[in-house]
Amino acid sequence: NITTMSSLPHALEIDPESSLQFTITRDPATDGSDGSSRCTMTLRHPGHTKGYLAFKVKTTQPRRYLVRPNQGIVAPNSSETVSILLVDKDRQVLYSTYERLGQSALDHSKDKFLVQSCAVSDDFSAKFQNEPRMGGEGGQYKKELVEELTAMWNKASSDSNLPVYNKKLHVRHVVDTGANAAAIKGANGAAASSSLPASFQEGVDKRNNADKMSPEQLTDEVASLRRKYDELVAFSVNLTAERDILNNTLEQTKRDLNREMATRTALEKQGLKVGSRSQDSRSNKSSGGVSAKTLLIVVFVACLSAIRATNSGSLDVLGSVPVIGGMLGFDSSPTEEKIARVVLSDEL
């Protein structure tokens, strides 16, 4: 069960309670730090139970923040300090955003952290007691214990009967303008200023000289800023219009491509139907006609029958036919022997 009541025995007290603030400077190394932007979070066991409590820290931006340790256990009435480091690459990106748009652009960060805690058994917590940690207090446990903690949390996320306390914390990014001014006005201020981009240096000079400007100069400066703002708005509008044109062109191209593919598919299907019909017609013609082989057999049989009929004298009757008898070579004038045979047959 996921609960949000801090009074429960498996809940850790978290400081700060609602948000984590990262202070961003242009050059963190100039303020005596290690050149990074970080914050700390304290997790305290309130002592409502005699058992140990396990914790796990998650974030919506795991590549932007380094959390050490990101999981562990806390003994009753003791605390654990978690260090959260903002990656330098993202720090530079955030500072560039501040330069272009101001602090208001950083005040709506969607980055969040989630701190989870739950009770663990005595056998499980005994494995972590008196175990040395890499880097001393606040460091990571050895690999075997880290794997056991990960497995325990995987089981806890799938076990609905294990109560887990969840606490969300928002993130705030704040630019320390005082540290930037001190860095510029310091002993190395001249060298630092010479390495600034021209546009940034010009803006710094104008802000420093704003108190010395006359009302007319301030009016001119405001008008100049308004013109720049109008140019930026016009550029954004043109960019949006070009994007819409490209999107419309892309959609039209997709529709044309789909139409072409549908037409091609229909033609291919139509071609297959015509081919099958032509094959059927050819097969019908071949089945309805007489093949050459059959014709040769018929002629051969007819020749054999004619030869047999000639030998038996069965074809003599064709000789009496005027035209056919001549064509077949029969003598059309009846002989005396033939006439006698006919008369004799009549008498009989």
XYZ file of C-alpha atoms in Angstrom:
348
model
C 0.000 0.000 0.000
C 1.329 3.443 -0.914
C 0.820 5.951 1.876
C 1.687 9.600 2.394
C 1.264 9.956 6.148
C 4.519 10.960 7.832
C 3.257 9.681 11.177
C 3.464 6.045 10.070
C 6.225 3.987 11.683
C 7.856 3.126 8.338
C 8.139 6.782 7.271
C 11.409 8.691 7.344
C 11.585 12.378 8.221
C 12.979 14.276 5.246
C 14.780 17.596 5.349
C 14.053 19.691 3.336
C 10.392 18.725 3.331
C 9.025 19.995 0.033
C 11.735 21.141 -2.411
C 15.413 20.837 -3.239
C 17.233 24.012 -4.259
C 20.279 24.035 -6.531
C 22.254 27.265 -6.623
C 23.719 27.963 -10.042
C 26.589 30.357 -10.699
C 28.363 31.248 -13.892
C 31.716 29.985 -12.639
C 31.279 27.945 -9.438
C 35.057 27.620 -8.968
C 35.373 31.338 -8.180
C 33.284 31.121 -4.990
C 35.627 28.655 -3.323
C 33.581 25.520 -4.067
C 34.613 22.462 -6.052
C 33.071 23.843 -9.233
C 29.767 21.973 -8.959
C 26.177 22.688 -8.048
C 24.838 20.340 -5.393
C 22.470 20.083 -2.469
C 22.030 17.678 0.413
C 19.023 15.903 1.839
C 18.812 14.441 5.347
C 16.771 11.304 6.039
C 16.071 10.733 9.733
C 14.611 7.671 11.447
C 12.049 9.109 13.927
C 12.288 6.091 16.242
C 8.627 5.112 16.036
C 9.783 1.521 15.572
C 12.804 -0.436 16.788
C 13.445 -1.878 13.350
C 15.600 -0.443 10.580
C 14.074 1.465 7.674
C 15.237 1.117 4.072
C 15.166 4.091 1.702
C 15.452 4.663 -2.016
C 15.791 7.988 -3.885
C 14.447 8.312 -7.444
C 14.366 11.253 -9.859
C 12.599 12.116 -13.105
C 15.983 13.172 -14.589
C 18.487 10.408 -13.741
C 21.031 11.726 -16.281
C 20.972 15.243 -14.842
C 21.522 14.377 -11.192
C 23.970 12.089 -9.397
C 22.557 10.793 -6.104
C 24.895 9.285 -3.493
C 23.780 7.098 -1.871
C 20.577 6.458 -3.778
C 19.494 3.615 -1.454
C 20.395 2.248 1.974
C 19.069 1.576 5.491
C 18.758 3.855 8.532
C 18.979 2.727 12.147
C 16.438 3.943 14.738
C 17.051 7.538 15.919
C 19.844 8.006 13.374
C 20.046 9.826 10.077
C 21.494 9.478 6.600
C 22.770 12.360 4.456
C 22.139 12.087 0.722
C 24.227 14.234 -1.625
C 22.705 15.270 -4.970
C 25.008 16.682 -7.645
C 23.818 18.626 -10.698
C 25.832 17.543 -13.742
C 28.020 20.382 -15.013
C 26.728 20.126 -18.579
C 23.149 20.684 -17.426
C 24.304 23.458 -15.097
C 25.723 25.317 -18.094
C 22.506 24.783 -20.050
C 20.431 26.141 -17.179
C 22.683 29.171 -16.823
C 22.448 29.862 -20.568
C 18.655 29.748 -20.222
C 18.900 32.246 -17.394
C 21.028 34.571 -19.537
C 18.500 34.534 -22.382
C 15.187 34.496 -20.503
C 15.911 35.367 -16.893
C 15.109 33.658 -13.604
C 11.430 33.226 -14.496
C 12.416 30.596 -17.087
C 13.937 28.473 -14.304
C 11.097 28.875 -11.826
C 8.901 26.274 -13.529
C 11.203 23.275 -13.449
C 9.448 19.926 -13.881
C 12.268 17.972 -12.230
C 11.152 15.981 -9.195
C 12.587 13.569 -6.648
C 10.794 10.701 -4.942
C 11.982 9.353 -1.574
C 10.609 5.938 -0.605
C 10.997 4.155 2.716
C 9.776 0.903 4.199
C 10.472 -1.366 7.164
C 12.882 -4.303 6.782
C 13.352 -7.446 8.814
C 16.049 -7.807 11.459
C 17.791 -10.517 9.437
C 18.013 -8.218 6.435
C 19.212 -5.201 8.408
C 21.838 -7.301 10.226
C 23.725 -7.692 6.945
C 24.322 -3.918 6.803
C 25.315 -3.328 10.399
C 29.011 -2.540 10.933
C 29.667 -2.935 7.217
C 32.311 -0.534 5.842
C 31.148 1.756 3.060
C 33.132 3.068 0.130
C 34.077 6.674 0.773
C 33.209 6.450 4.472
C 29.951 7.680 5.950
C 27.418 8.437 3.225
C 29.219 6.275 0.673
C 27.942 3.283 -1.232
C 27.691 -0.211 0.212
C 29.640 -3.046 -1.339
C 28.285 -4.642 -4.481
C 26.608 -7.646 -2.828
C 24.637 -5.473 -0.406
C 23.624 -3.073 -3.175
C 22.260 -5.995 -5.193
C 20.296 -7.244 -2.163
C 18.822 -3.777 -1.630
C 17.824 -3.564 -5.308
C 16.171 -6.988 -5.155
C 14.343 -6.000 -1.960
C 12.923 -2.854 -3.592
C 11.903 -4.784 -6.703
C 9.981 -7.170 -4.488
C 8.472 -4.297 -2.498
C 7.176 -2.613 -5.670
C 5.291 -5.790 -6.635
C 4.090 -6.691 -3.122
C 0.888 -4.808 -2.380
C 0.911 -5.975 1.237
C 4.178 -4.195 2.087
C 3.515 -0.578 3.159
C 5.787 1.924 1.415
C 6.028 5.605 2.307
C 6.423 7.997 -0.633
C 7.492 11.610 -0.464
C 7.801 13.849 -3.522
C 10.105 16.844 -3.616
C 10.164 19.532 -6.291
C 13.357 21.053 -7.649
C 14.236 24.750 -7.777
C 17.143 26.195 -9.759
C 18.284 29.567 -8.466
C 21.022 31.691 -10.028
C 23.287 33.408 -7.513
C 23.706 36.842 -9.103
C 25.746 38.104 -6.124
C 28.417 35.489 -6.709
C 28.569 36.451 -10.382
C 29.040 40.121 -9.561
C 31.745 39.266 -7.016
C 33.522 37.143 -9.580
C 33.522 39.978 -12.092
C 34.691 42.594 -9.574
C 37.345 40.370 -7.973
C 41.072 40.346 -8.453
C 40.688 38.465 -11.707
C 37.687 40.516 -12.766
C 39.378 42.080 -15.767
C 40.495 38.742 -17.161
C 37.092 37.200 -16.525
C 35.314 40.104 -18.203
C 37.554 39.938 -21.253
C 36.643 36.276 -21.776
C 32.884 36.954 -21.726
C 30.910 36.939 -24.967
C 30.450 40.407 -26.444
C 26.671 40.402 -26.086
C 26.835 39.308 -22.437
C 29.548 41.831 -21.614
C 27.517 44.599 -23.259
C 24.499 43.671 -21.175
C 26.575 43.683 -17.971
C 27.996 47.124 -18.785
C 24.542 48.534 -19.469
C 23.153 47.166 -16.225
C 26.098 48.589 -14.290
C 25.646 52.017 -15.932
C 21.842 52.112 -15.635
C 22.044 54.344 -12.576
C 24.142 56.880 -14.477
C 21.810 57.137 -17.486
C 19.648 60.145 -18.077
C 15.889 59.746 -18.634
C 16.397 60.192 -22.389
C 19.038 57.461 -22.456
C 16.805 55.155 -20.457
C 13.965 55.833 -22.905
C 16.246 55.037 -25.843
C 17.402 51.868 -24.134
C 13.823 50.771 -23.513
C 12.942 51.495 -27.138
C 15.962 49.474 -28.293
C 14.924 46.555 -26.122
C 11.378 46.782 -27.451
C 12.648 46.660 -31.033
C 14.746 43.614 -30.239
C 11.744 42.001 -28.613
C 9.562 42.730 -31.651
C 12.233 41.262 -33.928
C 12.357 38.164 -31.782
C 8.569 37.819 -31.905
C 8.542 38.270 -35.694
C 11.276 35.666 -36.065
C 9.304 33.246 -33.888
C 6.160 33.830 -35.972
C 8.038 33.231 -39.225
C 9.635 30.127 -37.799
C 6.244 28.807 -36.727
C 4.801 29.512 -40.198
C 7.679 27.686 -41.891
C 7.171 24.763 -39.555
C 3.458 24.634 -40.440
C 4.279 24.766 -44.156
C 6.739 21.905 -43.803
C 4.219 19.870 -41.820
C 1.530 20.454 -44.475
C 3.954 19.512 -47.249
C 4.894 16.364 -45.412
C 1.269 15.380 -44.899
C 0.464 16.022 -48.582
C 3.464 13.938 -49.637
C 2.293 11.110 -47.405
C -1.207 11.249 -48.916
C 0.186 11.228 -52.462
C 2.418 8.297 -51.631
C -0.467 6.326 -50.123
C -2.650 7.100 -53.140
C 0.096 5.982 -55.535
C 0.638 2.753 -53.613
C -3.113 2.022 -53.599
C -3.321 2.610 -57.359
C -0.347 0.394 -58.030
C -1.780 -2.381 -55.871
C -5.123 -2.184 -57.689
C -3.405 -2.371 -61.095
C -1.368 -5.365 -60.018
C -4.490 -7.173 -58.836
C -6.269 -6.294 -62.087
C -3.355 -7.630 -64.136
C -3.489 -10.942 -62.324
C -7.227 -11.293 -63.080
C -6.726 -10.551 -66.821
C -3.875 -13.066 -67.003
C -5.955 -15.780 -65.410
C -8.838 -15.088 -67.802
C -6.565 -15.335 -70.891
C -5.150 -18.604 -69.617
C -8.688 -19.957 -69.161
C -9.677 -18.922 -72.690
C -6.596 -20.579 -74.143
C -7.311 -23.787 -72.278
C -10.942 -23.752 -73.470
C -9.866 -23.301 -77.084
C -7.351 -26.090 -76.823
C -9.939 -28.429 -75.319
C -12.626 -27.572 -77.933
C -10.407 -27.966 -81.097
C -8.905 -31.079 -82.745
C -5.241 -31.647 -82.248
C -2.890 -32.517 -85.145
C -2.137 -35.900 -83.638
C -5.822 -36.851 -83.589
C -6.230 -35.681 -87.170
C -3.295 -37.831 -88.339
C -4.743 -40.870 -86.603
C -8.133 -40.349 -88.282
C -6.515 -39.993 -91.733
C -4.421 -43.090 -91.175
C -7.445 -45.147 -90.123
C -9.408 -43.870 -93.120
C -6.580 -44.907 -95.485
C -6.468 -48.386 -93.991
C -10.254 -48.703 -94.345
C -10.091 -47.590 -98.001
C -7.369 -50.096 -98.812
C -9.324 -52.912 -97.210
C -12.514 -51.926 -99.033
C -10.684 -51.843 -102.354
C -9.253 -55.297 -101.899
C -12.671 -56.702 -101.065
C -14.384 -55.032 -104.026
C -16.718 -53.077 -101.819
C -15.895 -49.833 -103.609
C -16.964 -50.985 -107.095
C -20.358 -49.450 -106.510
C -18.686 -46.014 -106.512
C -17.744 -46.563 -110.146
C -21.376 -46.083 -111.173
C -21.315 -42.563 -109.743
C -20.564 -40.289 -112.709
C -18.156 -37.832 -111.163
C -16.749 -39.727 -108.221
C -16.162 -42.870 -110.283
C -14.008 -40.914 -112.721
C -12.076 -39.235 -109.985
C -11.356 -42.568 -108.305
C -10.267 -44.181 -111.637
C -13.187 -46.508 -112.140
C -14.322 -47.319 -115.680
C -17.706 -45.670 -116.167
C -18.717 -47.913 -119.217
C -20.121 -51.163 -117.956
C -18.599 -54.261 -119.467
C -20.556 -57.218 -120.728
C -19.468 -59.253 -117.769
C -20.797 -56.682 -115.396
C -24.110 -56.402 -117.290
C -24.526 -60.157 -117.232
C -23.918 -60.204 -113.521
C -26.568 -57.555 -113.002
C -29.114 -59.353 -115.193
C -28.407 -62.618 -113.471
C -28.877 -61.085 -110.085
C -32.177 -59.617 -111.241
C -33.439 -62.922 -112.451
C -32.549 -64.565 -109.238
